[in-house]
XYZ file of C-alpha atoms in Angstrom:
691
model
C 85.043 86.445 59.307
C 81.443 87.480 58.864
C 80.008 89.629 61.646
C 77.593 87.678 63.790
C 73.918 88.651 63.746
C 72.806 90.381 66.974
C 69.662 88.154 67.191
C 71.873 85.087 66.972
C 73.777 86.320 69.983
C 70.564 86.590 71.954
C 69.290 83.209 70.862
C 72.118 81.568 72.779
C 70.803 82.972 76.069
C 68.008 82.086 78.521
C 65.334 84.791 79.282
C 67.219 86.227 82.288
C 70.588 86.312 80.511
C 68.861 87.929 77.488
C 67.572 90.613 79.805
C 71.073 91.320 80.966
C 72.259 91.548 77.363
C 69.609 93.966 76.228
C 69.650 96.314 79.205
C 72.075 98.795 77.833
C 72.719 102.468 78.584
C 71.452 102.223 82.169
C 72.795 100.968 85.525
C 72.328 97.261 85.859
C 72.999 94.973 88.807
C 73.038 91.245 88.166
C 72.704 88.850 91.141
C 74.032 85.627 89.661
C 73.932 82.405 91.642
C 76.658 79.765 91.381
C 76.717 78.009 87.970
C 74.138 80.387 86.381
C 76.283 81.573 83.441
C 77.200 85.090 84.595
C 80.326 85.356 82.409
C 78.212 84.252 79.414
C 75.587 86.925 80.234
C 78.020 89.776 80.505
C 80.163 88.894 77.448
C 77.028 88.473 75.310
C 75.806 91.849 76.707
C 78.939 93.541 75.447
C 78.785 91.642 72.113
C 75.115 92.535 71.627
C 75.854 96.176 72.410
C 78.793 96.251 70.045
C 76.944 94.543 67.179
C 73.935 96.893 67.436
C 76.135 99.983 67.692
C 74.861 100.893 71.096
C 78.239 100.189 72.764
C 81.755 100.974 71.535
C 83.959 97.904 72.414
C 87.088 100.175 72.378
C 85.438 102.355 74.987
C 84.498 99.500 77.240
C 86.405 98.517 80.400
C 85.501 95.173 81.908
C 87.278 94.516 85.249
C 87.427 91.323 87.281
C 89.740 89.835 89.984
C 92.010 87.331 88.204
C 94.084 87.399 85.073
C 92.561 83.963 84.224
C 88.959 85.403 84.387
C 90.070 88.458 82.349
C 91.593 86.167 79.733
C 88.489 84.065 79.605
C 86.355 87.131 78.973
C 88.601 88.328 76.131
C 88.526 84.843 74.595
C 84.730 84.617 74.691
C 84.418 88.097 73.181
C 86.714 87.142 70.370
C 84.615 84.092 69.620
C 81.553 86.411 69.336
C 83.493 88.586 66.930
C 84.079 91.503 69.318
C 87.626 92.913 69.664
C 89.085 95.913 71.411
C 87.394 95.515 74.826
C 89.788 96.215 77.724
C 89.124 93.156 79.903
C 91.519 93.477 82.857
C 91.925 92.843 86.564
C 91.458 95.780 88.882
C 95.195 96.006 89.460
C 96.126 95.663 85.812
C 93.754 98.497 84.716
C 94.913 100.664 87.650
C 98.618 100.037 86.923
C 98.248 100.812 83.251
C 96.586 104.125 83.985
C 99.036 105.048 86.777
C 102.112 104.263 84.676
C 100.707 106.410 81.787
C 99.612 109.451 83.794
C 101.981 109.480 86.755
C 104.952 111.168 84.968
C 102.830 113.978 83.709
C 100.978 114.500 87.008
C 103.930 114.220 89.390
C 107.014 114.793 87.236
C 108.544 111.352 87.855
C 107.890 107.724 86.796
C 105.623 105.604 88.933
C 107.811 103.833 91.595
C 108.600 100.182 90.863
C 106.348 97.599 92.336
C 108.218 95.408 94.827
C 107.982 91.643 94.953
C 109.722 91.445 98.338
C 106.705 92.114 100.533
C 107.411 89.271 102.909
C 111.048 90.281 103.275
C 110.174 93.878 104.002
C 107.500 92.920 106.621
C 110.044 90.575 108.181
C 112.618 93.373 108.270
C 110.124 95.715 109.871
C 109.213 93.153 112.552
C 112.855 92.406 113.168
C 113.672 96.060 113.668
C 111.147 96.005 116.555
C 112.662 92.750 117.924
C 109.428 90.858 117.492
C 109.694 87.045 117.253
C 107.876 85.991 114.064
C 107.501 82.642 112.403
C 106.191 81.891 108.931
C 102.573 81.845 110.032
C 102.822 85.264 111.826
C 104.615 86.831 108.871
C 101.885 85.578 106.594
C 99.236 87.151 108.845
C 101.197 90.360 109.019
C 101.261 90.608 105.210
C 97.538 89.992 105.186
C 97.102 92.933 107.638
C 99.140 95.126 105.283
C 96.697 94.294 102.454
C 93.616 94.720 104.625
C 94.641 98.191 105.798
C 95.385 99.366 102.303
C 92.217 98.098 100.623
C 90.155 99.339 103.601
C 91.818 102.758 103.786
C 93.079 102.135 107.318
C 96.247 104.058 108.453
C 98.734 102.400 110.851
C 97.855 104.808 113.691
C 94.160 103.843 113.390
C 94.787 100.076 113.172
C 94.678 99.156 116.944
C 91.103 100.486 117.576
C 89.744 99.274 114.231
C 91.412 95.888 114.547
C 89.810 95.327 118.033
C 86.379 96.206 116.670
C 86.801 93.898 113.695
C 88.173 91.056 115.800
C 91.406 90.883 113.781
C 94.355 89.090 115.509
C 97.992 88.269 114.495
C 99.204 85.403 116.629
C 100.182 86.643 120.039
C 101.016 90.173 118.887
C 99.076 93.102 120.365
C 97.352 95.391 117.891
C 99.725 98.188 118.913
C 102.698 95.995 117.887
C 101.122 95.148 114.540
C 100.520 98.893 113.964
C 104.239 99.587 114.551
C 105.104 96.850 112.067
C 102.789 98.359 109.489
C 104.355 101.851 110.001
C 107.912 100.376 109.696
C 106.953 98.553 106.511
C 105.624 101.762 104.947
C 108.834 103.606 105.919
C 110.926 100.946 104.213
C 108.914 101.240 101.016
C 109.459 105.012 100.998
C 113.082 104.747 101.674
C 113.575 102.376 98.757
C 111.218 104.234 96.420
C 108.948 101.167 95.974
C 105.306 100.533 96.074
C 103.523 97.170 96.698
C 100.715 95.410 94.941
C 97.985 97.133 96.926
C 99.595 100.568 96.386
C 98.776 100.211 92.707
C 95.129 100.863 93.491
C 95.922 103.681 95.861
C 98.098 105.373 93.259
C 95.330 105.180 90.666
C 92.788 106.634 93.173
C 95.200 109.495 94.048
C 95.647 110.301 90.390
C 92.023 110.390 89.558
C 90.885 112.113 92.653
C 93.604 114.788 92.678
C 93.858 115.567 88.916
C 90.505 116.353 87.216
C 92.178 116.361 83.826
C 93.356 112.819 84.298
C 89.946 111.693 85.502
C 88.215 113.390 82.601
C 90.508 111.740 80.006
C 90.028 108.312 81.564
C 86.210 108.720 81.526
C 86.243 109.844 77.892
C 88.339 106.796 77.046
C 86.099 104.305 78.889
C 82.426 105.246 78.638
C 81.070 101.740 79.424
C 82.009 99.869 82.570
C 81.428 96.260 83.567
C 82.503 94.910 86.969
C 82.570 91.092 87.609
C 82.586 89.390 90.977
C 81.256 92.653 92.443
C 80.558 91.042 95.814
C 84.368 90.936 96.405
C 85.115 94.589 95.895
C 86.944 96.354 98.718
C 86.438 100.064 99.753
C 89.420 101.175 97.685
C 88.197 99.252 94.672
C 84.766 100.732 95.065
C 86.382 104.210 95.216
C 88.190 103.449 91.979
C 84.949 102.418 90.362
C 83.279 105.623 91.427
C 86.195 107.623 90.019
C 86.099 105.746 86.704
C 82.397 106.453 86.404
C 82.192 110.123 87.545
C 78.633 111.290 86.738
C 77.982 108.430 84.384
C 75.611 105.553 85.171
C 76.581 103.375 82.227
C 77.663 100.522 84.395
C 76.809 96.822 84.828
C 77.924 94.928 87.948
C 77.633 91.152 88.507
C 78.017 89.291 91.738
C 76.595 86.816 94.234
C 76.287 87.907 97.896
C 76.161 84.215 98.812
C 79.757 83.852 97.537
C 81.295 86.667 99.687
C 84.089 84.737 101.400
C 86.915 87.221 101.495
C 85.751 89.807 103.995
C 88.996 89.205 106.031
C 90.831 90.631 103.004
C 88.492 93.676 102.762
C 85.624 92.423 100.504
C 82.213 93.932 101.224
C 79.050 92.565 99.672
C 77.299 95.703 100.909
C 78.437 97.507 97.803
C 76.454 94.947 95.701
C 73.444 95.198 97.998
C 73.470 99.036 98.022
C 74.085 99.492 94.311
C 70.489 100.558 93.455
C 70.580 103.238 96.106
C 73.799 104.722 94.698
C 72.524 104.505 91.085
C 68.910 105.612 90.755
C 66.958 103.825 88.056
C 69.015 100.590 88.391
C 67.598 97.473 86.794
C 68.011 94.366 89.000
C 68.179 91.015 87.335
C 68.533 87.640 88.998
C 70.155 84.643 87.329
C 68.843 81.460 89.103
C 69.143 78.717 86.476
C 72.044 76.526 87.580
C 73.613 74.831 84.590
C 76.505 73.268 86.501
C 75.103 70.912 89.107
C 72.483 68.112 89.454
C 69.182 68.718 91.298
C 70.680 66.880 94.264
C 73.692 69.115 94.630
C 71.585 72.217 94.065
C 69.045 71.200 96.688
C 71.884 70.705 99.209
C 73.265 74.178 98.366
C 69.815 75.789 98.726
C 69.229 74.077 102.029
C 72.542 75.353 103.561
C 71.477 78.906 102.662
C 67.739 78.424 103.613
C 68.276 79.355 107.251
C 70.572 82.296 106.407
C 69.244 85.694 107.362
C 71.075 87.228 104.359
C 69.572 87.868 100.964
C 70.404 85.222 98.345
C 68.909 83.633 95.207
C 67.401 80.156 95.230
C 68.998 78.064 92.489
C 66.927 76.088 90.025
C 68.809 73.033 88.656
C 68.892 72.616 84.866
C 70.912 69.327 84.759
C 69.488 65.893 84.771
C 69.045 64.024 88.093
C 72.221 62.576 89.545
C 73.323 60.372 92.455
C 72.213 61.093 95.990
C 74.463 63.479 97.997
C 76.302 61.443 100.641
C 76.579 62.747 104.173
C 78.726 60.511 106.385
C 80.225 60.643 109.842
C 83.340 58.705 110.841
C 84.894 57.624 114.076
C 88.190 59.430 113.564
C 89.959 61.685 111.079
C 92.007 58.721 109.756
C 88.776 56.783 109.152
C 87.246 59.731 107.532
C 90.262 60.114 105.137
C 90.207 56.440 104.315
C 86.458 56.612 103.511
C 87.071 59.595 101.193
C 89.882 57.724 99.493
C 87.697 54.692 99.005
C 84.955 56.853 97.521
C 87.315 58.405 95.055
C 88.697 55.022 94.074
C 85.134 53.792 93.414
C 84.423 56.776 91.208
C 87.561 56.124 89.250
C 86.467 52.594 88.581
C 83.174 53.943 87.341
C 84.892 56.078 84.775
C 85.458 59.494 86.487
C 88.901 60.725 85.689
C 91.240 61.707 88.604
C 91.500 65.383 87.467
C 87.742 65.648 87.680
C 87.763 65.040 91.391
C 88.573 67.280 94.333
C 88.721 67.076 98.095
C 88.037 70.385 99.829
C 88.687 71.318 103.434
C 88.635 74.399 105.744
C 92.417 74.778 106.518
C 95.608 73.276 105.139
C 96.284 71.474 108.446
C 93.597 69.047 107.464
C 95.371 67.716 104.347
C 98.046 65.362 105.810
C 95.577 62.610 106.759
C 94.077 62.821 103.319
C 97.486 62.711 101.627
C 98.387 59.612 103.569
C 95.133 57.882 102.723
C 95.461 58.679 99.029
C 99.141 57.680 98.883
C 98.308 54.292 100.481
C 95.779 53.558 97.734
C 98.061 54.889 94.967
C 95.721 57.727 94.051
C 97.546 60.582 92.375
C 96.827 64.060 93.802
C 98.001 67.628 93.760
C 97.649 70.158 96.618
C 96.274 73.475 95.299
C 97.393 76.663 97.013
C 95.746 80.015 97.004
C 98.670 81.656 95.098
C 99.060 81.696 91.365
C 100.935 78.561 90.153
C 103.560 80.739 88.419
C 104.146 82.774 91.609
C 105.381 79.705 93.562
C 109.099 79.942 94.429
C 109.908 76.610 92.876
C 108.129 77.403 89.696
C 109.706 80.851 89.334
C 113.144 79.230 90.013
C 112.604 76.511 87.386
C 111.424 78.999 84.747
C 114.416 81.233 85.361
C 116.720 78.199 85.039
C 115.057 77.084 81.777
C 115.212 80.580 80.401
C 118.993 80.750 81.197
C 119.488 77.381 79.548
C 117.639 78.480 76.474
C 120.156 81.326 75.927
C 123.048 78.811 75.701
C 123.648 75.961 73.337
C 123.365 72.415 74.633
C 124.125 68.963 73.256
C 120.851 67.456 74.439
C 117.534 67.939 72.674
C 114.841 70.177 74.216
C 112.961 67.603 76.348
C 116.045 65.894 77.930
C 117.478 69.390 78.527
C 114.281 70.338 80.445
C 114.453 67.202 82.524
C 118.108 67.829 83.251
C 117.587 71.494 84.217
C 114.684 70.811 86.614
C 116.409 67.718 88.062
C 119.255 69.971 89.087
C 116.733 71.838 91.250
C 115.702 68.682 93.142
C 113.000 67.312 90.875
C 112.822 63.522 90.047
C 110.533 61.505 87.877
C 109.168 59.579 90.897
C 106.900 61.307 93.448
C 108.357 61.531 96.964
C 106.873 59.482 99.772
C 106.622 62.489 101.987
C 103.608 64.817 102.072
C 103.210 68.437 102.959
C 105.562 71.050 101.507
C 107.914 68.472 100.024
C 105.102 66.888 98.044
C 103.744 70.323 97.014
C 107.208 71.368 95.714
C 107.513 68.203 93.646
C 104.002 68.533 92.293
C 104.750 72.110 91.099
C 108.035 71.100 89.421
C 106.452 67.999 87.846
C 103.512 70.018 86.484
C 105.923 72.383 84.836
C 107.987 69.545 83.317
C 104.769 67.858 81.934
C 103.623 71.156 80.518
C 106.976 71.676 78.774
C 106.814 68.152 77.356
C 103.228 68.778 76.117
C 104.349 72.033 74.439
C 107.274 70.218 72.820
C 104.965 67.591 71.408
C 102.684 70.333 69.967
C 105.546 72.206 68.409
C 106.794 69.077 66.610
C 109.713 69.599 64.204
C 109.926 73.314 65.213
C 110.592 72.471 68.888
C 113.293 74.347 70.639
C 113.956 75.089 74.299
C 113.582 78.832 73.619
C 110.184 78.185 71.993
C 109.025 76.096 74.942
C 110.164 78.721 77.446
C 108.345 81.413 75.451
C 105.086 79.501 75.559
C 105.484 78.830 79.318
C 106.018 82.549 79.869
C 102.968 83.326 77.790
C 100.834 80.991 79.914
C 102.298 82.566 83.082
C 101.268 86.047 81.858
C 97.698 84.735 81.360
C 97.617 82.815 84.636
C 97.012 79.559 82.846
C 98.258 76.867 85.218
C 98.994 73.319 84.033
C 96.122 70.933 84.217
C 96.136 68.716 87.309
C 97.058 65.069 86.629
C 95.427 63.769 89.833
C 92.760 64.584 92.452
C 92.858 68.166 93.596
C 93.281 68.826 97.323
C 92.329 72.346 98.187
C 91.006 74.681 100.880
C 87.481 75.998 100.324
C 88.836 79.484 99.780
C 91.212 78.366 97.011
C 88.452 76.408 95.219
C 86.291 79.442 94.492
C 85.737 79.869 90.813
C 86.520 76.237 90.000
C 84.376 73.134 89.442
C 84.797 69.377 89.319
C 82.676 66.361 88.389
C 83.100 64.963 91.957
C 83.748 66.871 95.135
C 84.305 65.555 98.646
C 83.948 68.064 101.525
C 86.133 66.836 104.351
C 86.048 67.796 107.961
C 82.549 69.330 108.103
C 82.298 69.384 111.878
C 81.773 72.137 114.397
C 85.053 73.925 114.979
C 86.116 73.420 111.415
C 83.039 74.822 109.557
C 82.193 77.221 111.112
C 85.857 77.640 112.117
C 86.583 77.895 115.777
C 87.789 81.441 115.546
C 84.477 82.594 113.882
C 82.691 83.980 116.885
C 80.734 87.073 115.683
C 77.373 86.813 113.814
C 79.170 88.173 110.655
C 82.012 85.666 110.885
C 79.612 82.700 111.293
C 77.534 83.936 108.311
C 80.681 84.035 106.139
C 81.497 80.453 107.165
C 78.014 79.408 105.982
C 78.707 81.093 102.671
C 82.062 79.295 102.506
C 80.365 75.951 102.795
C 77.897 77.002 100.069
C 80.758 77.757 97.819
C 82.316 74.295 98.403
C 79.083 72.512 97.728
C 78.477 74.358 94.452
C 81.878 73.305 93.110
C 80.382 69.793 92.454
C 78.785 69.034 89.091
C 77.415 65.484 89.744
C 78.958 63.713 92.707
C 79.080 65.248 96.215
C 80.174 63.666 99.449
C 80.240 65.469 102.800
C 81.920 63.941 105.780
C 83.080 64.676 109.346
C 84.941 62.879 112.183
C 83.284 62.431 115.562
C 86.675 62.694 117.167
C 90.239 63.332 116.059
C 91.815 60.004 117.016
C 88.707 57.885 117.731
C 87.676 56.344 120.986
C 84.596 58.391 121.897
C 83.226 61.277 119.881
C 82.876 64.843 121.078
C 82.495 66.490 117.709
C 79.207 66.955 115.933
C 78.335 67.725 112.338
C 78.399 71.363 111.319
C 75.367 73.294 112.457
C 74.851 74.314 108.798
C 74.291 70.644 107.911
C 72.066 69.503 110.786
C 68.800 69.568 108.832
C 70.513 67.459 106.090
C 72.200 65.068 108.414
C 69.099 64.534 110.520
C 70.798 65.539 113.742
C 69.584 67.892 116.495
C 71.405 70.980 117.761
C 75.125 70.497 117.836
C 76.632 69.964 121.259
C 79.519 72.217 120.277
C 77.465 75.332 120.311
C 75.158 74.517 123.187
C 75.844 75.416 126.782
C 77.644 72.690 128.692
C 76.803 71.829 132.282
C 79.382 72.069 135.000
C 79.282 68.335 135.372
C 80.049 67.936 131.694
C 82.979 70.303 132.063
C 84.732 68.266 134.768
C 87.886 66.530 133.722
C 89.409 63.356 135.109
C 93.243 63.281 135.380
C 94.967 60.372 133.713
C 96.069 57.552 135.947
C 97.929 55.441 133.397
C 100.663 56.607 130.919
C 99.271 56.525 127.398
C 102.663 55.556 126.107
C 103.958 52.778 128.340
C 100.697 52.025 130.204
C 102.420 52.136 133.575
C 100.883 54.081 136.558
C 101.277 57.843 136.875
C 102.168 59.294 140.240
C 102.911 63.126 140.021
C 100.264 65.690 139.309
C 102.245 67.049 136.355
C 102.454 63.560 134.807
C 98.653 63.066 135.275
C 98.041 66.410 133.540
C 100.215 65.276 130.639
C 98.857 61.791 130.590
C 102.322 60.269 130.281
C 105.604 59.991 132.142
C 107.999 62.966 131.722
C 110.594 60.644 130.167
C 108.156 58.899 127.841
C 108.276 60.077 124.179
C 106.231 63.301 123.549
C 104.075 63.808 120.545
C 103.898 67.628 120.398
C 105.118 69.979 117.801
C 108.200 71.863 119.133
C 107.474 75.178 117.360
C 103.897 75.115 118.707
C 105.054 74.602 122.259
C 107.590 77.391 121.917
C 104.913 79.736 120.569
C 102.635 78.857 123.473
C 105.446 79.587 125.987
C 106.298 82.880 124.302
C 102.686 83.930 124.433
C 102.456 82.918 128.126
C 105.457 85.092 128.925
C 103.847 88.066 127.209
C 100.558 87.590 128.997
C 102.172 87.034 132.424
C 104.470 90.137 131.981
C 101.540 92.323 130.969
C 99.499 91.129 133.977
C 102.478 91.120 136.361
C 101.816 87.518 137.290
C 104.176 84.489 137.564
C 104.084 82.527 134.297
C 102.596 79.391 135.994
C 99.556 81.442 136.993
C 98.632 81.680 133.356
C 99.283 77.985 132.504
C 101.801 75.556 133.944
C 104.496 73.963 131.722
C 102.605 70.644 132.000
C 99.334 72.237 130.821
C 101.018 74.025 127.851
C 102.679 70.710 126.838
C 99.313 68.931 127.184
C 97.772 71.593 124.916
C 100.563 71.192 122.340
C 100.053 67.474 122.323
C 96.205 67.643 122.147
C 96.202 70.417 119.480
C 92.643 71.496 120.406
C 90.575 72.983 117.595
C 87.581 74.212 119.562
C 86.862 75.695 122.946
C 85.240 72.401 123.828
C 88.455 70.493 122.940
C 90.544 72.963 124.969
C 88.220 72.570 127.984
C 89.065 68.832 128.043
C 92.754 69.574 128.738
C 93.646 69.269 132.442
C 94.598 72.572 133.857
C 92.194 74.577 131.692
C 89.277 75.640 133.878
C 86.286 77.771 133.009
C 88.008 81.002 134.034
C 91.177 80.396 131.971
C 89.027 79.154 129.097
C 87.164 82.427 129.106
C 90.419 84.474 129.278
C 92.766 82.629 127.016
C 90.787 80.321 124.650
C 90.912 82.650 121.598
C 94.666 83.255 121.896
C 95.442 79.559 122.483
C 93.275 78.243 119.635
C 94.667 80.752 117.240
C 98.205 79.711 118.137
C 97.308 76.030 117.708
C 95.620 76.750 114.356
C 98.626 78.685 113.069
C 101.090 76.091 114.415
C 99.294 73.076 112.923
C 98.601 74.845 109.593
C 102.241 75.648 108.976
C 104.335 73.022 107.126
C 107.551 74.529 108.261
C 109.787 72.183 110.313
């Protein structure tokens, strides 16, 4: 293949992208708004440098955050005729270096990376006799990662966690610290490291062994860092060690898309880059090639009142339909309206896989799933984890690999169906939602991928060949294409795009989330909404419910959307009068409509023997928390909350302080003391799909 002409590479770029491509041999920071072609800019930069001889592709390290993004970068470079660039994730690059140099530096192989993080955290918590459910374990694992990427030792965790406002269910920071210490002890005893330790091991190698650092710097003389707004302190330390005294580095990021600060990401590294690298050239990419002017205008308006630095996008696509902003009487009505909108788009020619519904937390999806199922709209729930890391997918791949090693009477495709069917899959989607539906969707996607591969292989098809291709896709993090509408949290949608996007549940208490109380947390919630809006190419609908069940609305549209929705200041974040805070006890049972007599029944709003509607695990978690609080304060449990009030909370499932204040038995004093704890427990309990 003939080598491309360098000028031809530049002709494919707009003026700002061309500036990125030609700014070689100096520190460059690229602030790239959503949809502005940042990957195109940096790959063409590398290609232009390689074709002009100013950059050695074999001496270039390009790091990003996902295997998919790294693979896309390698693919684009190959199309431009440039080979040999090391395009890797942070962890992949660090692991490769650590495995190579560790035996020489320390006289032993690098410890094996464990895949049993959840199990080890559960074991550490169990050794301390702490009661943990799935939600708490998930949060504890998150704290393990946060501590490591932020260079926080277990003994320093309590004080730093309080300053940062980090909470794990009803556990005290000191209890979390003991779990963290126990987890590290288990890793050491079993000679294992975890995923985050990979970065720490690489940092130790480069900082403690000058000869290793020198060799790495001689190998990689040019550095490119993508998604730089998401780097953590330990990743920034690794970047500094890779560079040494060199300033041959290009970083690309968007401070308006910093949405992972809870996991350690700090956009300050992006903002402060020119100070750390004198002579930095700052380039802004503002031409949005993804979305219509209507979508772009909405995104810009959301950021307009932000005090943080950001670029203002300039739409490059033709005009499209008006962005819809709609309120609904209840969550069910909101979900039905979203389903009707999707069905209308499908009739107009938009394919199901080109549609998505995005929401703040997973607990918001059941109503949507029901509404879509009733209309026969296919959908798939997208999780944050890699498709191939899901337990049901790993199990199915292992079973297929085992079957491929044995002879079978059936042909490849029938064998695939038989193997996965033995694991609980069926050709018909289950009626249930939640985790049952997610498991089926994962298995079904794998079966459809296998059938697609079989069709492509033709006469050469074999089960072993199909498994090999599936394993190749897994190594590249290439998930199967979605056959229906995507349902996803806003966090999981980052980096993706669809023709049509519905933002669901855009009310106060959801976005910004009820637990976002500090200025920094609220600012991140604004950025999260911006990320959601910019996922849409042409069609965008934003909706909210004025109440959960209907019958009088207490919710208002998100404060970030007030200027767009034409509403005044949200009631949810305005001071409420004492008169407005007064609650009236129920007089009639909401179940049987008969009169209520006892105070406890009036608090509950139903007779004690009438069917309850609360989640048992949530009520148990609330009672456990009450016991801990009462014990610490040396108070009777009922002085915190009575059983009737806890039951009422479990039934109401309040999402905001305003919702909680409406529960009988929750006065201003208790609201001030306990709102954060109670709302966190409710959020965790309703988000979990565990029975």
